[in-house]
Amino acid sequence: MKTFANIVLGLFIVEVVIAAPSRQGRQAPGYDTYDASNYDVDLENLNVENQDIYDYDDGLTIDEPQIEIGTLPPIVDSRRQTVASQEEEEEELPLKPLNPAQSSGGSGLLGPDTQAGLPTCLLCTCLGGSVYCDDVKLDTVPPLPKETTHFYARYNKIKKINKSDFAEMNKLKRIDVTSNEISEIDEDAFRTLPALQELVVRENKVRQLPELPNAMTLIDASHNKLGSNGLKREAFKEMHNLLYLYLTDNNLDHVPLPLPQTLRSLHLQNNNIQMLHEDTFCNLKDVNYIRKALEDIRLDGNPINLSKTPHAYICLPRVPTGRLY
């Protein structure tokens, strides 16, 4: 058996040797083999083209920064250089003087200066043509911008209205100085204002109402000290646009006549009116006359009995409010 195994192993080795390809057979066709013996190059006679162009040793020097031992190179901040250059440019720009706010009645950015040294529109609030100076402890009317159309100075301590306070305010339509301490108003304080339509001076100490423009539509002088001489004779006769007349809580002893036909509301409560005439509201010469506009008349709080003069209200759409007994 040992001999038979040796014979089989020998035959297997012979077959492997016969099946292995030769060295030449493994070489790919068309490729030359590397022949080291025939690959000698004459380096001495080798000619390199453009050799002079790339002569790196011909006068080429590179300056390198000289850094001392033990120190670091300075750090340059490009952002600081940019900011510094901008600051230098800004310093070179010429400075132009600012336009100061104009004096009384001027049209500066914040309006004219008040007596306190502050511009009106800084002390008060200016919105468009309206100036609001409510509850800012004013004791005088501040100078207003020329474009003012509505002025509010309620809940202050203003004691007097001078002629110069609203001088040349040609666009002023409404003045409201409710709840101040006003006891005196110059005679021409309002008369020369061509656009004035609404005046509210309620809750003050006014004893006499000055002459007003004929363009008035609303007058409110309630809660003052107007007496028998507190209104001018025929004060409202020429006010053909007057709609609302409020004279509540004064000391009036008569209804101010004549009243314009446009009047819608008349408040006279809490005064001292003791008598009405038949022609106070109606036209005795025209029995068919009807006063349609005047729908709101308040006479309550007066020492008068409305039932004693029934013909005084026959032309009205409503009977006045007041005592009937």
PDB file of C-alpha atoms in Angstrom:
ATOM      1  CA  MET A   1       0.000   0.000   0.000  1.00  0.00           C
ATOM      2  CA  LYS A   2       2.839   2.359   0.768  1.00  0.00           C
ATOM      3  CA  THR A   3       4.314   1.730  -2.634  1.00  0.00           C
ATOM      4  CA  PHE A   4       0.992   2.357  -4.374  1.00  0.00           C
ATOM      5  CA  ALA A   5       0.600   5.710  -2.515  1.00  0.00           C
ATOM      6  CA  ASN A   6       4.036   6.829  -3.641  1.00  0.00           C
ATOM      7  CA  ILE A   7       3.183   5.994  -7.253  1.00  0.00           C
ATOM      8  CA  VAL A   8      -0.060   8.081  -7.112  1.00  0.00           C
ATOM      9  CA  LEU A   9       1.730  11.068  -5.567  1.00  0.00           C
ATOM     10  CA  GLY A  10       4.385  10.931  -8.226  1.00  0.00           C
ATOM     11  CA  LEU A  11       1.854  10.894 -11.048  1.00  0.00           C
ATOM     12  CA  PHE A  12       0.070  13.946  -9.511  1.00  0.00           C
ATOM     13  CA  ILE A  13       3.306  15.948  -9.401  1.00  0.00           C
ATOM     14  CA  VAL A  14       4.073  15.091 -13.040  1.00  0.00           C
ATOM     15  CA  GLU A  15       0.629  16.315 -14.167  1.00  0.00           C
ATOM     16  CA  VAL A  16       1.019  19.631 -12.303  1.00  0.00           C
ATOM     17  CA  VAL A  17       4.394  20.267 -13.915  1.00  0.00           C
ATOM     18  CA  ILE A  18       3.071  19.533 -17.397  1.00  0.00           C
ATOM     19  CA  ALA A  19      -0.012  21.800 -16.939  1.00  0.00           C
ATOM     20  CA  ALA A  20       1.982  24.896 -15.683  1.00  0.00           C
ATOM     21  CA  PRO A  21       2.581  27.502 -18.538  1.00  0.00           C
ATOM     22  CA  SER A  22       6.046  28.522 -19.414  1.00  0.00           C
ATOM     23  CA  ARG A  23       7.447  32.031 -18.580  1.00  0.00           C
ATOM     24  CA  GLN A  24       7.256  33.053 -22.215  1.00  0.00           C
ATOM     25  CA  GLY A  25       3.658  31.936 -22.444  1.00  0.00           C
ATOM     26  CA  ARG A  26       2.621  34.279 -19.631  1.00  0.00           C
ATOM     27  CA  GLN A  27       3.960  37.357 -21.473  1.00  0.00           C
ATOM     28  CA  ALA A  28       1.191  39.391 -23.168  1.00  0.00           C
ATOM     29  CA  PRO A  29       1.518  39.571 -26.928  1.00  0.00           C
ATOM     30  CA  GLY A  30       2.640  42.891 -28.423  1.00  0.00           C
ATOM     31  CA  TYR A  31       4.584  44.076 -25.336  1.00  0.00           C
ATOM     32  CA  ASP A  32       8.366  44.127 -25.324  1.00  0.00           C
ATOM     33  CA  THR A  33      10.114  42.827 -22.322  1.00  0.00           C
ATOM     34  CA  TYR A  34      12.316  45.109 -20.262  1.00  0.00           C
ATOM     35  CA  ASP A  35      15.880  44.482 -21.254  1.00  0.00           C
ATOM     36  CA  ALA A  36      18.094  46.050 -18.641  1.00  0.00           C
ATOM     37  CA  SER A  37      21.158  45.317 -20.658  1.00  0.00           C
ATOM     38  CA  ASN A  38      19.943  47.385 -23.628  1.00  0.00           C
ATOM     39  CA  TYR A  39      18.564  50.288 -21.557  1.00  0.00           C
ATOM     40  CA  ASP A  40      21.729  52.227 -20.987  1.00  0.00           C
ATOM     41  CA  VAL A  41      21.334  56.017 -21.139  1.00  0.00           C
ATOM     42  CA  ASP A  42      24.203  58.414 -21.716  1.00  0.00           C
ATOM     43  CA  LEU A  43      23.526  60.979 -19.027  1.00  0.00           C
ATOM     44  CA  GLU A  44      26.538  63.042 -19.994  1.00  0.00           C
ATOM     45  CA  ASN A  45      25.265  63.649 -23.548  1.00  0.00           C
ATOM     46  CA  LEU A  46      21.645  64.213 -22.505  1.00  0.00           C
ATOM     47  CA  ASN A  47      20.434  67.613 -23.932  1.00  0.00           C
ATOM     48  CA  VAL A  48      17.576  69.265 -22.003  1.00  0.00           C
ATOM     49  CA  GLU A  49      15.666  71.874 -23.990  1.00  0.00           C
ATOM     50  CA  ASN A  50      15.161  75.392 -22.580  1.00  0.00           C
ATOM     51  CA  GLN A  51      17.620  74.661 -19.829  1.00  0.00           C
ATOM     52  CA  ASP A  52      18.523  78.332 -19.452  1.00  0.00           C
ATOM     53  CA  ILE A  53      14.929  79.439 -18.858  1.00  0.00           C
ATOM     54  CA  TYR A  54      14.670  77.528 -15.621  1.00  0.00           C
ATOM     55  CA  ASP A  55      17.968  78.433 -14.154  1.00  0.00           C
ATOM     56  CA  TYR A  56      16.897  78.908 -10.556  1.00  0.00           C
ATOM     57  CA  ASP A  57      20.347  79.824  -9.389  1.00  0.00           C
ATOM     58  CA  ASP A  58      20.713  82.828 -11.682  1.00  0.00           C
ATOM     59  CA  GLY A  59      20.351  85.913  -9.421  1.00  0.00           C
ATOM     60  CA  LEU A  60      17.145  84.753  -7.749  1.00  0.00           C
ATOM     61  CA  THR A  61      16.921  85.925  -4.145  1.00  0.00           C
ATOM     62  CA  ILE A  62      13.997  85.698  -1.697  1.00  0.00           C
ATOM     63  CA  ASP A  63      13.806  88.211   1.095  1.00  0.00           C
ATOM     64  CA  GLU A  64      12.606  86.628   4.247  1.00  0.00           C
ATOM     65  CA  PRO A  65      11.409  88.698   7.215  1.00  0.00           C
ATOM     66  CA  GLN A  66      13.973  89.092   9.881  1.00  0.00           C
ATOM     67  CA  ILE A  67      12.490  87.950  13.176  1.00  0.00           C
ATOM     68  CA  GLU A  68      14.404  88.369  16.344  1.00  0.00           C
ATOM     69  CA  ILE A  69      14.753  85.395  18.534  1.00  0.00           C
ATOM     70  CA  GLY A  70      12.330  85.460  21.420  1.00  0.00           C
ATOM     71  CA  THR A  71       9.790  87.844  19.778  1.00  0.00           C
ATOM     72  CA  LEU A  72       6.634  87.368  17.717  1.00  0.00           C
ATOM     73  CA  PRO A  73       5.822  89.172  14.469  1.00  0.00           C
ATOM     74  CA  PRO A  74       3.330  92.080  14.905  1.00  0.00           C
ATOM     75  CA  ILE A  75      -0.364  91.229  14.316  1.00  0.00           C
ATOM     76  CA  VAL A  76      -2.084  93.619  11.952  1.00  0.00           C
ATOM     77  CA  ASP A  77      -5.875  94.013  12.448  1.00  0.00           C
ATOM     78  CA  SER A  78      -7.372  94.960   9.097  1.00  0.00           C
ATOM     79  CA  ARG A  79     -10.695  95.933  10.711  1.00  0.00           C
ATOM     80  CA  ARG A  80      -9.031  98.566  12.903  1.00  0.00           C
ATOM     81  CA  GLN A  81      -7.269 100.013   9.896  1.00  0.00           C
ATOM     82  CA  THR A  82     -10.635 100.307   8.073  1.00  0.00           C
ATOM     83  CA  VAL A  83     -12.358 101.999  11.046  1.00  0.00           C
ATOM     84  CA  ALA A  84      -9.441 104.371  11.503  1.00  0.00           C
ATOM     85  CA  SER A  85      -9.521 105.374   7.828  1.00  0.00           C
ATOM     86  CA  GLN A  86     -13.281 106.008   8.038  1.00  0.00           C
ATOM     87  CA  GLU A  87     -12.852 108.181  11.124  1.00  0.00           C
ATOM     88  CA  GLU A  88     -10.205 110.219   9.362  1.00  0.00           C
ATOM     89  CA  GLU A  89     -12.563 110.771   6.411  1.00  0.00           C
ATOM     90  CA  GLU A  90     -15.394 111.849   8.735  1.00  0.00           C
ATOM     91  CA  GLU A  91     -13.144 114.322  10.524  1.00  0.00           C
ATOM     92  CA  GLU A  92     -12.271 115.919   7.221  1.00  0.00           C
ATOM     93  CA  LEU A  93     -15.942 116.610   6.339  1.00  0.00           C
ATOM     94  CA  PRO A  94     -16.939 120.261   6.925  1.00  0.00           C
ATOM     95  CA  LEU A  95     -19.476 120.830   9.705  1.00  0.00           C
ATOM     96  CA  LYS A  96     -22.644 122.721   8.770  1.00  0.00           C
ATOM     97  CA  PRO A  97     -24.501 124.757  11.403  1.00  0.00           C
ATOM     98  CA  LEU A  98     -27.980 123.538  12.352  1.00  0.00           C
ATOM     99  CA  ASN A  99     -30.957 125.795  11.787  1.00  0.00           C
ATOM    100  CA  PRO A 100     -32.255 126.886  15.202  1.00  0.00           C
ATOM    101  CA  ALA A 101     -35.957 126.743  15.970  1.00  0.00           C
ATOM    102  CA  GLN A 102     -37.721 129.945  15.066  1.00  0.00           C
ATOM    103  CA  SER A 103     -39.043 132.275  17.702  1.00  0.00           C
ATOM    104  CA  SER A 104     -42.655 132.680  18.822  1.00  0.00           C
ATOM    105  CA  GLY A 105     -45.025 131.352  16.226  1.00  0.00           C
ATOM    106  CA  GLY A 106     -42.180 129.838  14.227  1.00  0.00           C
ATOM    107  CA  SER A 107     -42.121 126.515  12.449  1.00  0.00           C
ATOM    108  CA  GLY A 108     -39.020 124.839  13.873  1.00  0.00           C
ATOM    109  CA  LEU A 109     -38.774 121.090  14.094  1.00  0.00           C
ATOM    110  CA  LEU A 110     -40.264 121.083  17.616  1.00  0.00           C
ATOM    111  CA  GLY A 111     -42.021 124.428  17.434  1.00  0.00           C
ATOM    112  CA  PRO A 112     -41.096 127.678  19.185  1.00  0.00           C
ATOM    113  CA  ASP A 113     -39.671 127.730  22.686  1.00  0.00           C
ATOM    114  CA  THR A 114     -41.913 128.175  25.719  1.00  0.00           C
ATOM    115  CA  GLN A 115     -41.112 130.286  28.780  1.00  0.00           C
ATOM    116  CA  ALA A 116     -39.692 127.155  30.377  1.00  0.00           C
ATOM    117  CA  GLY A 117     -37.056 127.025  27.635  1.00  0.00           C
ATOM    118  CA  LEU A 118     -38.469 123.900  25.996  1.00  0.00           C
ATOM    119  CA  PRO A 119     -39.911 123.776  22.470  1.00  0.00           C
ATOM    120  CA  THR A 120     -43.714 123.619  22.468  1.00  0.00           C
ATOM    121  CA  CYS A 121     -43.795 120.254  20.706  1.00  0.00           C
ATOM    122  CA  LEU A 122     -41.420 118.788  23.281  1.00  0.00           C
ATOM    123  CA  LEU A 123     -43.423 120.017  26.254  1.00  0.00           C
ATOM    124  CA  CYS A 124     -46.715 119.205  24.494  1.00  0.00           C
ATOM    125  CA  THR A 125     -47.730 116.688  21.849  1.00  0.00           C
ATOM    126  CA  CYS A 126     -47.998 117.845  18.234  1.00  0.00           C
ATOM    127  CA  LEU A 127     -49.881 115.636  15.785  1.00  0.00           C
ATOM    128  CA  GLY A 128     -50.404 117.155  12.383  1.00  0.00           C
ATOM    129  CA  GLY A 129     -52.096 120.496  13.007  1.00  0.00           C
ATOM    130  CA  SER A 130     -53.214 119.595  16.544  1.00  0.00           C
ATOM    131  CA  VAL A 131     -51.280 120.635  19.658  1.00  0.00           C
ATOM    132  CA  TYR A 132     -52.124 118.808  22.920  1.00  0.00           C
ATOM    133  CA  CYS A 133     -50.918 120.499  26.115  1.00  0.00           C
ATOM    134  CA  ASP A 134     -53.247 118.791  28.575  1.00  0.00           C
ATOM    135  CA  ASP A 135     -52.154 118.603  32.225  1.00  0.00           C
ATOM    136  CA  VAL A 136     -48.583 119.867  31.806  1.00  0.00           C
ATOM    137  CA  LYS A 137     -48.799 122.581  34.492  1.00  0.00           C
ATOM    138  CA  LEU A 138     -48.963 125.532  32.101  1.00  0.00           C
ATOM    139  CA  ASP A 139     -49.659 128.958  33.590  1.00  0.00           C
ATOM    140  CA  THR A 140     -49.714 130.755  30.232  1.00  0.00           C
ATOM    141  CA  VAL A 141     -50.635 129.853  26.675  1.00  0.00           C
ATOM    142  CA  PRO A 142     -47.461 128.547  24.984  1.00  0.00           C
ATOM    143  CA  PRO A 143     -46.340 129.904  21.609  1.00  0.00           C
ATOM    144  CA  LEU A 144     -47.839 127.754  18.873  1.00  0.00           C
ATOM    145  CA  PRO A 145     -46.587 126.721  15.420  1.00  0.00           C
ATOM    146  CA  LYS A 146     -48.176 128.741  12.624  1.00  0.00           C
ATOM    147  CA  GLU A 147     -49.804 125.631  11.142  1.00  0.00           C
ATOM    148  CA  THR A 148     -51.809 124.828  14.307  1.00  0.00           C
ATOM    149  CA  THR A 149     -55.495 124.131  13.650  1.00  0.00           C
ATOM    150  CA  HIS A 150     -56.588 122.625  16.991  1.00  0.00           C
ATOM    151  CA  PHE A 151     -55.214 123.659  20.393  1.00  0.00           C
ATOM    152  CA  TYR A 152     -55.929 121.771  23.636  1.00  0.00           C
ATOM    153  CA  ALA A 153     -54.628 123.008  27.000  1.00  0.00           C
ATOM    154  CA  ARG A 154     -57.007 121.370  29.462  1.00  0.00           C
ATOM    155  CA  TYR A 155     -56.337 120.842  33.168  1.00  0.00           C
ATOM    156  CA  ASN A 156     -53.610 123.444  33.591  1.00  0.00           C
ATOM    157  CA  LYS A 157     -53.201 126.656  35.608  1.00  0.00           C
ATOM    158  CA  ILE A 158     -53.589 129.295  32.903  1.00  0.00           C
ATOM    159  CA  LYS A 159     -54.897 132.515  34.478  1.00  0.00           C
ATOM    160  CA  LYS A 160     -55.258 134.879  31.530  1.00  0.00           C
ATOM    161  CA  ILE A 161     -55.585 134.785  27.749  1.00  0.00           C
ATOM    162  CA  ASN A 162     -53.754 137.670  26.117  1.00  0.00           C
ATOM    163  CA  LYS A 163     -54.323 139.221  22.738  1.00  0.00           C
ATOM    164  CA  SER A 164     -50.870 138.085  21.619  1.00  0.00           C
ATOM    165  CA  ASP A 165     -51.405 134.423  22.557  1.00  0.00           C
ATOM    166  CA  PHE A 166     -53.173 133.602  19.274  1.00  0.00           C
ATOM    167  CA  ALA A 167     -51.986 136.508  17.129  1.00  0.00           C
ATOM    168  CA  GLU A 168     -51.793 135.719  13.396  1.00  0.00           C
ATOM    169  CA  MET A 169     -52.969 132.147  13.923  1.00  0.00           C
ATOM    170  CA  ASN A 170     -54.964 132.197  10.705  1.00  0.00           C
ATOM    171  CA  LYS A 171     -55.576 128.429  10.571  1.00  0.00           C
ATOM    172  CA  LEU A 172     -56.712 127.925  14.158  1.00  0.00           C
ATOM    173  CA  LYS A 173     -60.181 126.299  14.208  1.00  0.00           C
ATOM    174  CA  ARG A 174     -60.628 125.068  17.776  1.00  0.00           C
ATOM    175  CA  ILE A 175     -59.439 126.276  21.196  1.00  0.00           C
ATOM    176  CA  ASP A 176     -60.112 124.147  24.275  1.00  0.00           C
ATOM    177  CA  VAL A 177     -58.845 125.438  27.635  1.00  0.00           C
ATOM    178  CA  THR A 178     -61.194 123.463  29.873  1.00  0.00           C
ATOM    179  CA  SER A 179     -60.490 123.429  33.613  1.00  0.00           C
ATOM    180  CA  ASN A 180     -57.916 126.154  34.091  1.00  0.00           C
ATOM    181  CA  GLU A 181     -57.922 129.264  36.289  1.00  0.00           C
ATOM    182  CA  ILE A 182     -58.775 131.790  33.574  1.00  0.00           C
ATOM    183  CA  SER A 183     -60.413 134.898  34.999  1.00  0.00           C
ATOM    184  CA  GLU A 184     -59.614 137.385  32.250  1.00  0.00           C
ATOM    185  CA  ILE A 185     -59.636 137.304  28.457  1.00  0.00           C
ATOM    186  CA  ASP A 186     -58.425 140.241  26.376  1.00  0.00           C
ATOM    187  CA  GLU A 187     -61.124 141.807  24.215  1.00  0.00           C
ATOM    188  CA  ASP A 188     -59.391 140.996  20.922  1.00  0.00           C
ATOM    189  CA  ALA A 189     -57.997 137.619  21.915  1.00  0.00           C
ATOM    190  CA  PHE A 190     -60.345 135.698  19.550  1.00  0.00           C
ATOM    191  CA  ARG A 191     -62.083 138.257  17.337  1.00  0.00           C
ATOM    192  CA  THR A 192     -59.324 138.446  14.721  1.00  0.00           C
ATOM    193  CA  LEU A 193     -59.032 134.697  14.190  1.00  0.00           C
ATOM    194  CA  PRO A 194     -60.617 134.147  10.747  1.00  0.00           C
ATOM    195  CA  ALA A 195     -60.852 130.319  10.925  1.00  0.00           C
ATOM    196  CA  LEU A 196     -61.975 129.946  14.549  1.00  0.00           C
ATOM    197  CA  GLN A 197     -65.161 127.865  14.803  1.00  0.00           C
ATOM    198  CA  GLU A 198     -65.106 126.203  18.236  1.00  0.00           C
ATOM    199  CA  LEU A 199     -64.280 127.740  21.603  1.00  0.00           C
ATOM    200  CA  VAL A 200     -64.382 125.768  24.876  1.00  0.00           C
ATOM    201  CA  VAL A 201     -63.582 127.720  28.054  1.00  0.00           C
ATOM    202  CA  ARG A 202     -65.680 125.688  30.494  1.00  0.00           C
ATOM    203  CA  GLU A 203     -64.716 125.218  34.149  1.00  0.00           C
ATOM    204  CA  ASN A 204     -62.824 128.478  34.587  1.00  0.00           C
ATOM    205  CA  LYS A 205     -63.454 131.824  36.318  1.00  0.00           C
ATOM    206  CA  VAL A 206     -64.413 133.913  33.296  1.00  0.00           C
ATOM    207  CA  ARG A 207     -66.642 136.897  34.152  1.00  0.00           C
ATOM    208  CA  GLN A 208     -67.032 138.351  30.678  1.00  0.00           C
ATOM    209  CA  LEU A 209     -66.942 136.693  27.284  1.00  0.00           C
ATOM    210  CA  PRO A 210     -65.158 138.802  24.633  1.00  0.00           C
ATOM    211  CA  GLU A 211     -66.315 139.374  21.082  1.00  0.00           C
ATOM    212  CA  LEU A 212     -66.056 136.271  18.922  1.00  0.00           C
ATOM    213  CA  PRO A 213     -65.790 135.688  15.146  1.00  0.00           C
ATOM    214  CA  ASN A 214     -69.034 135.261  13.226  1.00  0.00           C
ATOM    215  CA  ALA A 215     -67.904 131.851  11.901  1.00  0.00           C
ATOM    216  CA  MET A 216     -68.438 130.161  15.278  1.00  0.00           C
ATOM    217  CA  THR A 217     -70.265 126.816  15.320  1.00  0.00           C
ATOM    218  CA  LEU A 218     -69.746 125.856  18.997  1.00  0.00           C
ATOM    219  CA  ILE A 219     -69.367 127.995  22.122  1.00  0.00           C
ATOM    220  CA  ASP A 220     -69.023 126.353  25.518  1.00  0.00           C
ATOM    221  CA  ALA A 221     -68.563 128.729  28.463  1.00  0.00           C
ATOM    222  CA  SER A 222     -70.233 126.534  31.059  1.00  0.00           C
ATOM    223  CA  HIS A 223     -69.171 126.537  34.725  1.00  0.00           C
ATOM    224  CA  ASN A 224     -67.845 130.087  34.828  1.00  0.00           C
ATOM    225  CA  LYS A 225     -68.895 133.354  36.511  1.00  0.00           C
ATOM    226  CA  LEU A 226     -70.798 135.045  33.697  1.00  0.00           C
ATOM    227  CA  GLY A 227     -73.330 137.490  35.148  1.00  0.00           C
ATOM    228  CA  SER A 228     -75.859 139.884  33.665  1.00  0.00           C
ATOM    229  CA  ASN A 229     -73.053 141.834  31.989  1.00  0.00           C
ATOM    230  CA  GLY A 230     -71.043 138.778  31.076  1.00  0.00           C
ATOM    231  CA  LEU A 231     -72.325 138.692  27.453  1.00  0.00           C
ATOM    232  CA  LYS A 232     -72.289 141.514  24.971  1.00  0.00           C
ATOM    233  CA  ARG A 233     -75.597 142.769  23.673  1.00  0.00           C
ATOM    234  CA  GLU A 234     -76.722 140.713  20.660  1.00  0.00           C
ATOM    235  CA  ALA A 235     -73.491 138.748  20.979  1.00  0.00           C
ATOM    236  CA  PHE A 236     -74.690 135.846  18.792  1.00  0.00           C
ATOM    237  CA  LYS A 237     -76.923 137.653  16.296  1.00  0.00           C
ATOM    238  CA  GLU A 238     -74.553 137.496  13.310  1.00  0.00           C
ATOM    239  CA  MET A 239     -73.316 133.952  13.923  1.00  0.00           C
ATOM    240  CA  HIS A 240     -75.238 132.299  11.108  1.00  0.00           C
ATOM    241  CA  ASN A 241     -73.361 129.001  11.517  1.00  0.00           C
ATOM    242  CA  LEU A 242     -73.764 128.632  15.279  1.00  0.00           C
ATOM    243  CA  LEU A 243     -75.087 125.168  16.213  1.00  0.00           C
ATOM    244  CA  TYR A 244     -74.283 124.651  19.898  1.00  0.00           C
ATOM    245  CA  LEU A 245     -74.382 127.257  22.689  1.00  0.00           C
ATOM    246  CA  TYR A 246     -73.583 125.982  26.185  1.00  0.00           C
ATOM    247  CA  LEU A 247     -73.763 128.496  29.079  1.00  0.00           C
ATOM    248  CA  THR A 248     -74.580 126.102  31.904  1.00  0.00           C
ATOM    249  CA  ASP A 249     -73.774 126.882  35.571  1.00  0.00           C
ATOM    250  CA  ASN A 250     -73.225 130.626  35.409  1.00  0.00           C
ATOM    251  CA  ASN A 251     -75.129 133.557  36.881  1.00  0.00           C
ATOM    252  CA  LEU A 252     -77.102 134.691  33.816  1.00  0.00           C
ATOM    253  CA  ASP A 253     -80.496 136.286  34.458  1.00  0.00           C
ATOM    254  CA  HIS A 254     -81.825 136.242  30.882  1.00  0.00           C
ATOM    255  CA  VAL A 255     -81.751 134.274  27.652  1.00  0.00           C
ATOM    256  CA  PRO A 256     -79.238 135.930  25.271  1.00  0.00           C
ATOM    257  CA  LEU A 257     -81.217 137.277  22.307  1.00  0.00           C
ATOM    258  CA  PRO A 258     -81.493 137.158  19.412  1.00  0.00           C
ATOM    259  CA  LEU A 259     -80.470 133.580  18.715  1.00  0.00           C
ATOM    260  CA  PRO A 260     -79.430 132.526  15.186  1.00  0.00           C
ATOM    261  CA  GLN A 261     -81.859 130.338  13.256  1.00  0.00           C
ATOM    262  CA  THR A 262     -79.196 127.650  12.797  1.00  0.00           C
ATOM    263  CA  LEU A 263     -78.981 126.936  16.543  1.00  0.00           C
ATOM    264  CA  ARG A 264     -79.720 123.311  17.465  1.00  0.00           C
ATOM    265  CA  SER A 265     -78.823 123.089  21.146  1.00  0.00           C
ATOM    266  CA  LEU A 266     -79.117 125.722  23.893  1.00  0.00           C
ATOM    267  CA  HIS A 267     -78.053 124.792  27.432  1.00  0.00           C
ATOM    268  CA  LEU A 268     -78.834 127.372  30.145  1.00  0.00           C
ATOM    269  CA  GLN A 269     -79.443 125.165  33.160  1.00  0.00           C
ATOM    270  CA  ASN A 270     -78.398 126.215  36.657  1.00  0.00           C
ATOM    271  CA  ASN A 271     -78.480 129.972  36.068  1.00  0.00           C
ATOM    272  CA  ASN A 272     -80.722 132.737  37.451  1.00  0.00           C
ATOM    273  CA  ILE A 273     -83.183 133.104  34.578  1.00  0.00           C
ATOM    274  CA  GLN A 274     -86.604 134.115  35.944  1.00  0.00           C
ATOM    275  CA  MET A 275     -88.601 135.083  32.868  1.00  0.00           C
ATOM    276  CA  LEU A 276     -89.268 134.139  29.236  1.00  0.00           C
ATOM    277  CA  HIS A 277     -91.077 136.223  26.616  1.00  0.00           C
ATOM    278  CA  GLU A 278     -93.376 134.847  23.958  1.00  0.00           C
ATOM    279  CA  ASP A 279     -90.974 135.987  21.262  1.00  0.00           C
ATOM    280  CA  THR A 280     -87.892 134.523  22.927  1.00  0.00           C
ATOM    281  CA  PHE A 281     -87.912 131.561  20.518  1.00  0.00           C
ATOM    282  CA  CYS A 282     -90.886 132.183  18.231  1.00  0.00           C
ATOM    283  CA  ASN A 283     -91.976 134.842  15.744  1.00  0.00           C
ATOM    284  CA  LEU A 284     -95.200 136.451  16.897  1.00  0.00           C
ATOM    285  CA  LYS A 285     -95.775 138.041  13.496  1.00  0.00           C
ATOM    286  CA  ASP A 286     -95.931 134.667  11.743  1.00  0.00           C
ATOM    287  CA  VAL A 287     -98.326 132.161  13.302  1.00  0.00           C
ATOM    288  CA  ASN A 288     -97.148 129.458  10.892  1.00  0.00           C
ATOM    289  CA  TYR A 289     -93.524 129.841  11.832  1.00  0.00           C
ATOM    290  CA  ILE A 290     -91.833 126.631  13.021  1.00  0.00           C
ATOM    291  CA  ARG A 291     -88.303 126.566  14.380  1.00  0.00           C
ATOM    292  CA  LYS A 292     -87.272 123.066  13.331  1.00  0.00           C
ATOM    293  CA  ALA A 293     -83.565 123.280  14.145  1.00  0.00           C
ATOM    294  CA  LEU A 294     -83.807 124.143  17.838  1.00  0.00           C
ATOM    295  CA  GLU A 295     -84.608 120.751  19.358  1.00  0.00           C
ATOM    296  CA  ASP A 296     -82.620 120.849  22.602  1.00  0.00           C
ATOM    297  CA  ILE A 297     -83.307 123.588  25.169  1.00  0.00           C
ATOM    298  CA  ARG A 298     -82.252 123.128  28.811  1.00  0.00           C
ATOM    299  CA  LEU A 299     -83.659 125.523  31.410  1.00  0.00           C
ATOM    300  CA  ASP A 300     -83.737 123.215  34.414  1.00  0.00           C
ATOM    301  CA  GLY A 301     -82.160 124.575  37.549  1.00  0.00           C
ATOM    302  CA  ASN A 302     -83.506 128.110  36.959  1.00  0.00           C
ATOM    303  CA  PRO A 303     -86.114 129.881  39.118  1.00  0.00           C
ATOM    304  CA  ILE A 304     -88.707 129.905  36.330  1.00  0.00           C
ATOM    305  CA  ASN A 305     -92.040 128.186  35.815  1.00  0.00           C
ATOM    306  CA  LEU A 306     -92.297 127.183  32.156  1.00  0.00           C
ATOM    307  CA  SER A 307     -96.037 126.559  32.413  1.00  0.00           C
ATOM    308  CA  LYS A 308     -96.699 130.308  32.754  1.00  0.00           C
ATOM    309  CA  THR A 309     -95.530 131.119  29.212  1.00  0.00           C
ATOM    310  CA  PRO A 310     -96.896 128.319  26.970  1.00  0.00           C
ATOM    311  CA  HIS A 311     -96.929 130.488  23.837  1.00  0.00           C
ATOM    312  CA  ALA A 312     -93.181 130.906  24.059  1.00  0.00           C
ATOM    313  CA  TYR A 313     -92.681 127.299  22.897  1.00  0.00           C
ATOM    314  CA  ILE A 314     -95.484 126.898  20.360  1.00  0.00           C
ATOM    315  CA  CYS A 315     -93.090 127.039  17.399  1.00  0.00           C
ATOM    316  CA  LEU A 316     -90.600 124.536  18.816  1.00  0.00           C
ATOM    317  CA  PRO A 317     -90.510 120.818  17.980  1.00  0.00           C
ATOM    318  CA  ARG A 318     -90.002 120.033  21.708  1.00  0.00           C
ATOM    319  CA  VAL A 319     -90.897 121.743  24.956  1.00  0.00           C
ATOM    320  CA  PRO A 320     -87.778 122.957  26.835  1.00  0.00           C
ATOM    321  CA  THR A 321     -86.540 120.964  29.781  1.00  0.00           C
ATOM    322  CA  GLY A 322     -87.338 122.763  33.021  1.00  0.00           C
ATOM    323  CA  ARG A 323     -89.700 123.260  35.901  1.00  0.00           C
ATOM    324  CA  LEU A 324     -93.409 123.181  34.919  1.00  0.00           C
ATOM    325  CA  TYR A 325     -94.979 123.997  38.290  1.00  0.00           C
TER     326      TYR A 325
END
